[in-house]
PDB file of C-alpha atoms and ligand atoms in Angstrom:
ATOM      1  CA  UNK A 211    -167.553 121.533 283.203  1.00 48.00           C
ATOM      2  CA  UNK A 212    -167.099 124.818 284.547  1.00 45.00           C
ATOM      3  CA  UNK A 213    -168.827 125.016 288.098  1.00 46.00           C
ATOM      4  CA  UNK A 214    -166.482 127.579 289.977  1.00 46.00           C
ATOM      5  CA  UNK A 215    -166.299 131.465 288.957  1.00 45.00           C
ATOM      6  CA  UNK A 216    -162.772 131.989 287.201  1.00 43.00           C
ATOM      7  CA  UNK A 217    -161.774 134.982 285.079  1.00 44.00           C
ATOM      8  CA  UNK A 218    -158.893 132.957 283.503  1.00 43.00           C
ATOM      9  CA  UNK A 219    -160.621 130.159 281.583  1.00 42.00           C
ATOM     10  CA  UNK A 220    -163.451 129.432 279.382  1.00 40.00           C
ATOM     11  CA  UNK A 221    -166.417 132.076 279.379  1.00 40.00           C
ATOM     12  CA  UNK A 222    -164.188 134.901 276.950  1.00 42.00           C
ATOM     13  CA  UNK A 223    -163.378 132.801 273.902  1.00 42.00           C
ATOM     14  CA  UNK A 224    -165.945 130.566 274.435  1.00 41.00           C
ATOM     15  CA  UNK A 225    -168.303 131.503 271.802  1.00 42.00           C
ATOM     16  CA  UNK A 226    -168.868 132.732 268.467  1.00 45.00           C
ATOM     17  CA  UNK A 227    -168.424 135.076 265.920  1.00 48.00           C
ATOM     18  CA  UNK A 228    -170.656 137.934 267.466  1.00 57.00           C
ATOM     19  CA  UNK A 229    -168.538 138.342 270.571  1.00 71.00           C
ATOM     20  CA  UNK A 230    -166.467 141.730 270.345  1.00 84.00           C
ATOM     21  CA  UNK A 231    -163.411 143.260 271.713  1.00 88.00           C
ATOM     22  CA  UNK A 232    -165.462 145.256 274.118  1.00 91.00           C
ATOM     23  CA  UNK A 233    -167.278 142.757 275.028  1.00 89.00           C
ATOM     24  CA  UNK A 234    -164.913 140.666 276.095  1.00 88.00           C
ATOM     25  CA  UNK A 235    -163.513 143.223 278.302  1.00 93.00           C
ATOM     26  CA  UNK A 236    -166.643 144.544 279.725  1.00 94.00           C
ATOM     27  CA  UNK A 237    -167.537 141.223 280.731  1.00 92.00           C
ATOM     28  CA  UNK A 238    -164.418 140.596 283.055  1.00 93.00           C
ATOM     29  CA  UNK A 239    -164.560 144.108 284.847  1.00 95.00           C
ATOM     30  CA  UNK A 240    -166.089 145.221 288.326  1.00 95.00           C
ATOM     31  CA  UNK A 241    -168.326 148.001 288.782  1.00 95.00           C
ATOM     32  CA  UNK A 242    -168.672 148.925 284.798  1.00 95.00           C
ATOM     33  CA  UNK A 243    -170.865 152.423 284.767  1.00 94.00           C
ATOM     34  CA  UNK A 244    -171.762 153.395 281.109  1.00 94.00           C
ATOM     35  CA  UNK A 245    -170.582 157.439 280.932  1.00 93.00           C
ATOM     36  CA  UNK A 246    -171.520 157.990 276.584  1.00 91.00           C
ATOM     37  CA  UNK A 247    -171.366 156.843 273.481  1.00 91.00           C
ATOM     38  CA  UNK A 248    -168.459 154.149 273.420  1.00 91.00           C
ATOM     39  CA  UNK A 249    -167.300 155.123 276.461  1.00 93.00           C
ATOM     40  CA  UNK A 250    -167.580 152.999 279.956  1.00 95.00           C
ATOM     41  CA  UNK A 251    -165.452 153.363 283.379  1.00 95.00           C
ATOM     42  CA  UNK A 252    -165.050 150.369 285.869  1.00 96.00           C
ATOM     43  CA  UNK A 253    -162.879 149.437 288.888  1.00 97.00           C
ATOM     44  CA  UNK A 254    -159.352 149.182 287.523  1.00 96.00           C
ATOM     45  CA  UNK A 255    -158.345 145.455 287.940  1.00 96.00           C
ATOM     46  CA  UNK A 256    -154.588 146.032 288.018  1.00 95.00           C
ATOM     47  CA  UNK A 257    -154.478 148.040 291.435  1.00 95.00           C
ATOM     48  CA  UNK A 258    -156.215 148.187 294.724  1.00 94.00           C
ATOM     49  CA  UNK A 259    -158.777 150.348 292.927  1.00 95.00           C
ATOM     50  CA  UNK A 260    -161.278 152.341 295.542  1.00 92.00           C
ATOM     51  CA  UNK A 261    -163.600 153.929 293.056  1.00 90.00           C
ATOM     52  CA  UNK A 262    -163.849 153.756 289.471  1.00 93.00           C
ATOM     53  CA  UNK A 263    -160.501 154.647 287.889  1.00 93.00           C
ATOM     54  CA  UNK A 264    -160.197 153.084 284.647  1.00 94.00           C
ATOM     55  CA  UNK A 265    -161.419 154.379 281.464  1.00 93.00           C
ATOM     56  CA  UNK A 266    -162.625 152.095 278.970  1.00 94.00           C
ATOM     57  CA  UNK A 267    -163.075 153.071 274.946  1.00 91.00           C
ATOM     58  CA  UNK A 268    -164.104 151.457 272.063  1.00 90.00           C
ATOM     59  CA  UNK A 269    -163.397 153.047 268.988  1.00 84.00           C
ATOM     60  CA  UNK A 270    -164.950 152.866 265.450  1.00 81.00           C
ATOM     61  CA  UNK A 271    -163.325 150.211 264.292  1.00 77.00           C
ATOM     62  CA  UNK A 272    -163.868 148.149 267.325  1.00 82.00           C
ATOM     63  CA  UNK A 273    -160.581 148.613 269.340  1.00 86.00           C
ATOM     64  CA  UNK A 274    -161.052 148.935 273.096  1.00 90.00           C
ATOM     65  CA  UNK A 275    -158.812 152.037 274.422  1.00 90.00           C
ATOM     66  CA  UNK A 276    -158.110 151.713 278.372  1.00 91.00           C
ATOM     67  CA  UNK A 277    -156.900 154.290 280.844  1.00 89.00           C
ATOM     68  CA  UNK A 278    -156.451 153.779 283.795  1.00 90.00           C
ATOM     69  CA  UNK A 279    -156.208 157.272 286.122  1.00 90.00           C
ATOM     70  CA  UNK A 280    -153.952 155.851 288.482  1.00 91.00           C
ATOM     71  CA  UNK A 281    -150.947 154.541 285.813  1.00 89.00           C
ATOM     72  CA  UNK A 282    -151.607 150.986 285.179  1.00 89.00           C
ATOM     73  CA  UNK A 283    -150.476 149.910 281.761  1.00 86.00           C
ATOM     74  CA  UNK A 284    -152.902 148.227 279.072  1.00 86.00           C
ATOM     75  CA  UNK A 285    -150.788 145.388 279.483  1.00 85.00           C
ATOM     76  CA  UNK A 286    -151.187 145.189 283.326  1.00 88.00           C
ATOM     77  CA  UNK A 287    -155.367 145.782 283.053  1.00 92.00           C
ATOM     78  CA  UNK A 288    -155.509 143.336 280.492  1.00 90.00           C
ATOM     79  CA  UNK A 289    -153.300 140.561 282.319  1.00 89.00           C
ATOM     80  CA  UNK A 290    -155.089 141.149 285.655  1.00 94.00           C
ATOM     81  CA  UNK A 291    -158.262 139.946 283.397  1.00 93.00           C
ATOM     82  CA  UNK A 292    -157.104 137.231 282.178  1.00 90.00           C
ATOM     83  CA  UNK A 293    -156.735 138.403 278.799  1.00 87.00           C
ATOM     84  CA  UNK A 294    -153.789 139.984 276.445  1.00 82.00           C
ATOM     85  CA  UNK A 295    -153.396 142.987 274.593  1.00 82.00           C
ATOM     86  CA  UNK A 296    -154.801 141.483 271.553  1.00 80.00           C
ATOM     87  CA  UNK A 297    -158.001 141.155 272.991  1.00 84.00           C
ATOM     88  CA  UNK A 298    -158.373 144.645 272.852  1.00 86.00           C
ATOM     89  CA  UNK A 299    -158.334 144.434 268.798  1.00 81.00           C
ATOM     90  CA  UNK A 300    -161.303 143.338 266.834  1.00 73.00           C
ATOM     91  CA  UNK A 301    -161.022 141.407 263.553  1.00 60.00           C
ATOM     92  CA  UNK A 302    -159.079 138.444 264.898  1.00 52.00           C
ATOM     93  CA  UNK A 303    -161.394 136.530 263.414  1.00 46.00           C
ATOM     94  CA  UNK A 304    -161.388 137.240 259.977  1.00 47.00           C
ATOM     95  CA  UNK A 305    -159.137 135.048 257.226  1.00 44.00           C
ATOM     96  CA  UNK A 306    -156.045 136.486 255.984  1.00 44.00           C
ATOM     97  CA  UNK A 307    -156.762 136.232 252.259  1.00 46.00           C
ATOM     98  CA  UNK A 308    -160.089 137.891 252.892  1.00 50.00           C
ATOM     99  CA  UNK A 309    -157.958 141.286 253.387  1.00 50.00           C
ATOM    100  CA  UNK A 310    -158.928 143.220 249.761  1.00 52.00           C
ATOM    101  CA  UNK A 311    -161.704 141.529 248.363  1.00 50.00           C
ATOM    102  CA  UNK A 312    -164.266 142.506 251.175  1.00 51.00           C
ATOM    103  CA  UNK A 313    -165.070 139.568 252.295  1.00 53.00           C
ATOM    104  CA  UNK A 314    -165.177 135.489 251.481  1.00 53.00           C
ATOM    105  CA  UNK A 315    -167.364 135.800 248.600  1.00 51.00           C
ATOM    106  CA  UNK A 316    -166.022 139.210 247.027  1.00 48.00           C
ATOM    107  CA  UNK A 317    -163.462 138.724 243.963  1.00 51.00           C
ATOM    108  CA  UNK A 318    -162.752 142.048 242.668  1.00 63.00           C
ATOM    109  CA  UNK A 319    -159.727 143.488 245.227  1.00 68.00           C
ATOM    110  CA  UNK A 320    -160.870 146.038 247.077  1.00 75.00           C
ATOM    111  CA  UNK A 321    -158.684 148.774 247.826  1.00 77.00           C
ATOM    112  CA  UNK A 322    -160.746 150.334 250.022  1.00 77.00           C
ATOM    113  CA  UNK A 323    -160.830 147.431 251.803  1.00 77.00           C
ATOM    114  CA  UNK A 324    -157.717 146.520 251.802  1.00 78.00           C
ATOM    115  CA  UNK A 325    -156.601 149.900 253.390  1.00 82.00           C
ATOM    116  CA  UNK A 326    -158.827 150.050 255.914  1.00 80.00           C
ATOM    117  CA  UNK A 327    -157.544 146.106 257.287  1.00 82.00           C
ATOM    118  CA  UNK A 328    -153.821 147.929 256.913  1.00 85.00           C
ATOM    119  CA  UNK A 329    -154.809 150.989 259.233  1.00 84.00           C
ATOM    120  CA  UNK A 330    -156.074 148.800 261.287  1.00 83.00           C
ATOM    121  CA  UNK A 331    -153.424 146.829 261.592  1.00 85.00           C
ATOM    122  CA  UNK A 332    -151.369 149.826 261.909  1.00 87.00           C
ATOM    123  CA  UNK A 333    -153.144 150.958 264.795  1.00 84.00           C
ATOM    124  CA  UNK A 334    -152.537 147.375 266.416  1.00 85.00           C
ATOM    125  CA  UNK A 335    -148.671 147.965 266.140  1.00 88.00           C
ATOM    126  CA  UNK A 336    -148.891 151.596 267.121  1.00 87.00           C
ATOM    127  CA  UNK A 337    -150.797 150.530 270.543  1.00 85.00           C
ATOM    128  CA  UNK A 338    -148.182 147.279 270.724  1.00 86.00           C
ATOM    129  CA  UNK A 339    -145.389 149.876 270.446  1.00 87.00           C
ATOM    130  CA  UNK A 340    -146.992 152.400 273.326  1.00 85.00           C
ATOM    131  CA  UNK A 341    -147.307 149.574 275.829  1.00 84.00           C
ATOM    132  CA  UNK A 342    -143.150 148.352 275.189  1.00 86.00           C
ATOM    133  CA  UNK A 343    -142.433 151.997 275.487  1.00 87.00           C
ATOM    134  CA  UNK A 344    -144.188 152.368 278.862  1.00 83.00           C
ATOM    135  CA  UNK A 345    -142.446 149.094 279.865  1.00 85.00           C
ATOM    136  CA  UNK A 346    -145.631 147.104 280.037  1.00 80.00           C
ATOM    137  CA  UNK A 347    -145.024 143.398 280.106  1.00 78.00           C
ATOM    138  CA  UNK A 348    -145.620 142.298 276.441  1.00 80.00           C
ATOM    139  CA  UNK A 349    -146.807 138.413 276.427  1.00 81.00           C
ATOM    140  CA  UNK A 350    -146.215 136.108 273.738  1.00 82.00           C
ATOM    141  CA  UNK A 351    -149.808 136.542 272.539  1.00 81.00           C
ATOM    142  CA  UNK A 352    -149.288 139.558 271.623  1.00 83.00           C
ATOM    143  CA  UNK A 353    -146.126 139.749 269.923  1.00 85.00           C
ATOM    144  CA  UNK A 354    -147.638 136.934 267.888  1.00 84.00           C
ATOM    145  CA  UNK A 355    -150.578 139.898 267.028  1.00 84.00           C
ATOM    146  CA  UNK A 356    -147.999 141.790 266.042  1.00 88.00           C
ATOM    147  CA  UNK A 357    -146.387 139.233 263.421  1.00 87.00           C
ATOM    148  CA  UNK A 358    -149.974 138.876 262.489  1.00 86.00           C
ATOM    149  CA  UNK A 359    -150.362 142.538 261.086  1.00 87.00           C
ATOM    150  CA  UNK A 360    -147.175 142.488 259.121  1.00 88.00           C
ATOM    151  CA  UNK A 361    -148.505 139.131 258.011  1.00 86.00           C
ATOM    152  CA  UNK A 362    -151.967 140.822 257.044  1.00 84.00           C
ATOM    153  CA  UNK A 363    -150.114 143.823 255.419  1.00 86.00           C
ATOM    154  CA  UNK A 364    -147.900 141.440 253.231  1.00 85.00           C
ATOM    155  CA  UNK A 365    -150.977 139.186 252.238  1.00 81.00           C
ATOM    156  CA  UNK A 366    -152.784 142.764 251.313  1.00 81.00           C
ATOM    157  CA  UNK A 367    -149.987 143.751 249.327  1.00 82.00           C
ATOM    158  CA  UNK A 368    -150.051 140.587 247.486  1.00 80.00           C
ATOM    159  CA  UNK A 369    -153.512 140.341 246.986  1.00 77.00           C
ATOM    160  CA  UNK A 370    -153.384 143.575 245.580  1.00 79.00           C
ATOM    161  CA  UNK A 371    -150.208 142.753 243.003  1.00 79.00           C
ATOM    162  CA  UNK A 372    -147.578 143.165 244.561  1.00 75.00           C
ATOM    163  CA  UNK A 373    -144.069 142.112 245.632  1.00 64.00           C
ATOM    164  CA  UNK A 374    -144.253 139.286 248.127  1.00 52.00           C
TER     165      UNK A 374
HETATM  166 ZN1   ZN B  39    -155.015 150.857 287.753  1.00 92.20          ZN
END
């Protein structure tokens, strides 16, 4: 059982269905101060960090944005928690062939749907992308989020018709 404090094991994945992107990283940060809608700033885990320097977002479709003031990389924040760049992406949970039909017990394809899973996919890759260009570390868990999205995109595409 878990009896000492760690950041690295357990307590994040531990649950269920309800736990979010943001929550997760909320959850692991120091000093978290609520500053609007969506919008936190905590002690930035990845440097020596004096006061508050690290912006935290979470946009509409669940992604968590972080800035940190002093130049720390996503990838950097997210390692010194104990986490990986995927974390910061909602969605993780739901089945690949559930892209298009809105859901498990849809069976009409939804393109609607299915567009708003690719953008969001998209949005994963563009964020990927940003932290290789800033020379970020880029872990094995999150190249395999990358491989996901095409995955997702493909399985859209063929759920929708198309070429494999
Ligand atoms: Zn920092």
């Amino acid at each position: 059982m878990q009896t000492r404090k760690s950041r690295t094991t357990g307590k994040a994945r531990s649950n269920d269905s309800n736990d979010t992107a943001i929550d997760r990283v909320l959850h692991h940060l120091d000093q978290v101060k609520s500053i609007g809608t969506g919008k936190w700033q905590a002690l930035c885990p990845a440097h020596d960090d004096r006061r508050p320097s690290l912006s935290i977002k979470a946009t509409n479709d669940g992604t968590v944005l972080l800035k940190c003031w002093a130049g720390c990389g996503a990838a950097e924040i997210v390692s010194a928690l104990g986490l990986s760049l995927g974390d910061l992406f909602p969605g993780d949970r739901r089945n690949l062939q559930d892209y298009g039909t809105g859901g498990p017990t849809r069976r009409s394809f939804d393109y609607q749907d299915a567009l708003t899973g690719i953008a969001h996919e998209v949005t994963v890759a563009r964020l990927i992308v940003e932290a290789v260009n800033r020379g970020d570390e880029v872990d094995t868990d999150t190249l395999d989020r990358l491989a996901l999205a095409e995955t997702r995109i493909s399985d859209a595409l063929s759920a929708a018709g198309g070429a494999q």
